[in-house]
Amino acid sequence: MINDKGYPARHDETLSPGQQVAFCRCWRSEKFPYCDGAHRRLNEAGDQVGPVIVTVEKE
């Protein structure tokens, strides 16, 4: 299992209109659930993973 740091599988976030957030999908971020670029090391090893970027539309 890639989630060897024991992070919760689900996170609830409240985002503001106009806010953009990059969420980690590799489970390696030191700022989890936010992306810190840790996936780059995985990509160097041949994996193709990156963050999911969420932008909240203005109301």
XYZ file of N, CA and C in Angstrom:
177
model
N 0.850 -1.186 0.000
C 0.000 0.000 0.000
C 0.892 1.244 0.000
N 0.601 2.197 -0.827
C 1.428 3.388 -0.954
C 1.251 4.354 0.229
N 0.134 4.271 0.952
C -0.110 5.160 2.093
C 0.571 4.603 3.340
N 1.892 4.511 3.305
C 2.611 3.947 4.435
C 2.815 4.943 5.581
N 2.403 6.201 5.400
C 2.487 7.198 6.468
C 1.219 7.228 7.319
N 0.212 6.446 6.936
C -1.005 6.344 7.727
C -1.944 7.529 7.645
N -1.871 8.287 6.550
C -2.788 9.409 6.386
C -4.220 8.913 6.241
N -5.201 9.664 6.727
C -6.596 9.286 6.503
C -6.901 9.271 5.002
N -7.712 8.341 4.571
C -8.052 8.220 3.150
C -8.999 9.328 2.701
N -9.666 9.977 3.628
C -10.618 11.028 3.267
C -10.303 12.304 4.046
N -10.412 13.416 3.332
C -10.228 14.735 3.940
C -11.355 15.625 3.466
N -11.944 16.353 4.374
C -12.969 17.337 4.029
C -12.334 18.718 4.128
N -12.477 19.498 3.089
C -11.904 20.840 3.047
C -12.995 21.835 2.675
N -12.982 22.988 3.288
C -13.859 24.085 2.916
C -13.009 25.097 2.167
N -13.348 25.318 0.914
C -12.583 26.236 0.078
C -13.403 27.476 -0.219
N -12.724 28.583 -0.372
C -13.376 29.858 -0.661
C -13.496 30.063 -2.165
N -14.512 30.819 -2.606
C -14.629 31.122 -4.031
C -13.348 31.778 -4.556
N -12.887 31.314 -5.713
C -11.672 31.842 -6.325
C -10.395 31.169 -5.850
N -10.486 30.337 -4.823
C -9.306 29.671 -4.275
C -8.887 28.499 -5.162
N -7.593 28.294 -5.322
C -7.050 27.164 -6.066
C -6.134 26.381 -5.133
N -6.328 25.058 -5.089
C -5.557 24.206 -4.197
C -5.087 22.979 -4.966
N -3.841 22.553 -4.717
C -3.315 21.319 -5.298
C -3.284 20.257 -4.201
N -4.070 19.206 -4.389
C -4.138 18.113 -3.425
C -3.242 16.963 -3.860
N -2.541 16.391 -2.908
C -1.606 15.288 -3.157
C -2.362 14.018 -3.551
N -1.826 13.304 -4.548
C -2.360 11.995 -4.923
C -1.310 10.893 -4.803
N -0.077 11.257 -4.404
C 0.980 10.244 -4.324
C 1.186 9.728 -2.895
N 0.578 10.345 -1.923
C 0.672 9.990 -0.503
C 2.052 10.254 0.086
N 2.922 10.993 -0.581
C 4.284 11.230 -0.090
C 4.510 12.644 0.436
N 3.542 13.530 0.270
C 3.699 14.927 0.652
C 3.881 15.084 2.165
N 4.811 15.935 2.552
C 4.990 16.281 3.968
C 3.920 17.272 4.415
N 3.175 17.837 3.465
C 2.105 18.795 3.765
C 0.728 18.181 3.494
N 0.646 16.858 3.454
C -0.596 16.165 3.112
C -1.760 16.719 3.910
N -2.891 17.002 3.295
C -3.363 16.552 1.995
C -2.951 17.456 0.834
N -2.104 18.443 1.098
C -1.697 19.367 0.038
C -0.429 18.866 -0.650
N -0.299 19.142 -1.918
C 0.866 18.736 -2.694
C 2.066 19.602 -2.326
N 3.222 18.963 -2.143
C 4.472 19.703 -1.941
C 5.509 19.352 -3.007
N 5.070 18.651 -4.059
C 5.977 18.290 -5.142
C 6.689 16.963 -4.944
N 6.363 16.230 -3.884
C 7.026 14.954 -3.601
C 6.847 13.945 -4.734
N 5.796 14.089 -5.537
C 5.541 13.152 -6.632
C 6.647 13.179 -7.684
N 7.423 14.239 -7.712
C 8.499 14.335 -8.711
C 9.513 13.204 -8.565
N 9.776 12.799 -7.317
C 10.694 11.670 -7.098
C 10.099 10.381 -7.651
N 8.802 10.203 -7.525
C 8.146 9.011 -8.072
C 8.192 9.036 -9.592
N 7.997 10.215 -10.174
C 8.021 10.323 -11.634
C 9.411 10.024 -12.182
N 10.465 10.379 -11.456
C 11.826 10.054 -11.881
C 12.037 8.540 -11.925
N 11.282 7.808 -11.079
C 11.395 6.348 -11.032
C 10.475 5.677 -12.050
N 9.748 6.472 -12.847
C 8.904 5.910 -13.896
C 7.413 5.963 -13.632
N 7.003 6.350 -12.431
C 5.574 6.500 -12.162
C 5.100 7.830 -12.741
N 3.882 7.878 -13.140
C 3.317 9.117 -13.671
C 2.164 9.533 -12.766
N 2.467 10.346 -11.784
C 1.472 10.789 -10.821
C 1.704 12.271 -10.542
N 0.654 12.961 -10.219
C 0.737 14.369 -9.882
C -0.475 14.762 -9.069
N -0.552 16.009 -8.676
C -1.655 16.455 -7.834
C -2.944 16.620 -8.627
N -4.038 16.673 -7.901
C -5.294 17.113 -8.492
C -5.424 18.582 -8.084
N -5.621 19.430 -9.070
C -5.715 20.866 -8.811
C -7.180 21.266 -8.890
N -7.659 21.848 -7.803
C -9.062 22.238 -7.682
C -9.139 23.756 -7.646
N -9.975 24.324 -8.497
C -10.240 25.757 -8.480
C -11.723 25.952 -8.199
N -12.026 26.725 -7.167
C -13.408 26.995 -6.807
C -13.892 28.172 -7.649
N -14.945 27.944 -8.386
C -15.523 29.017 -9.197
C -16.130 30.082 -8.296
N -16.059 31.298 -8.739
C -16.666 32.391 -7.977
C -18.179 32.261 -8.030
N -18.805 32.634 -6.922
C -20.269 32.542 -6.841
C -20.936 33.578 -7.698
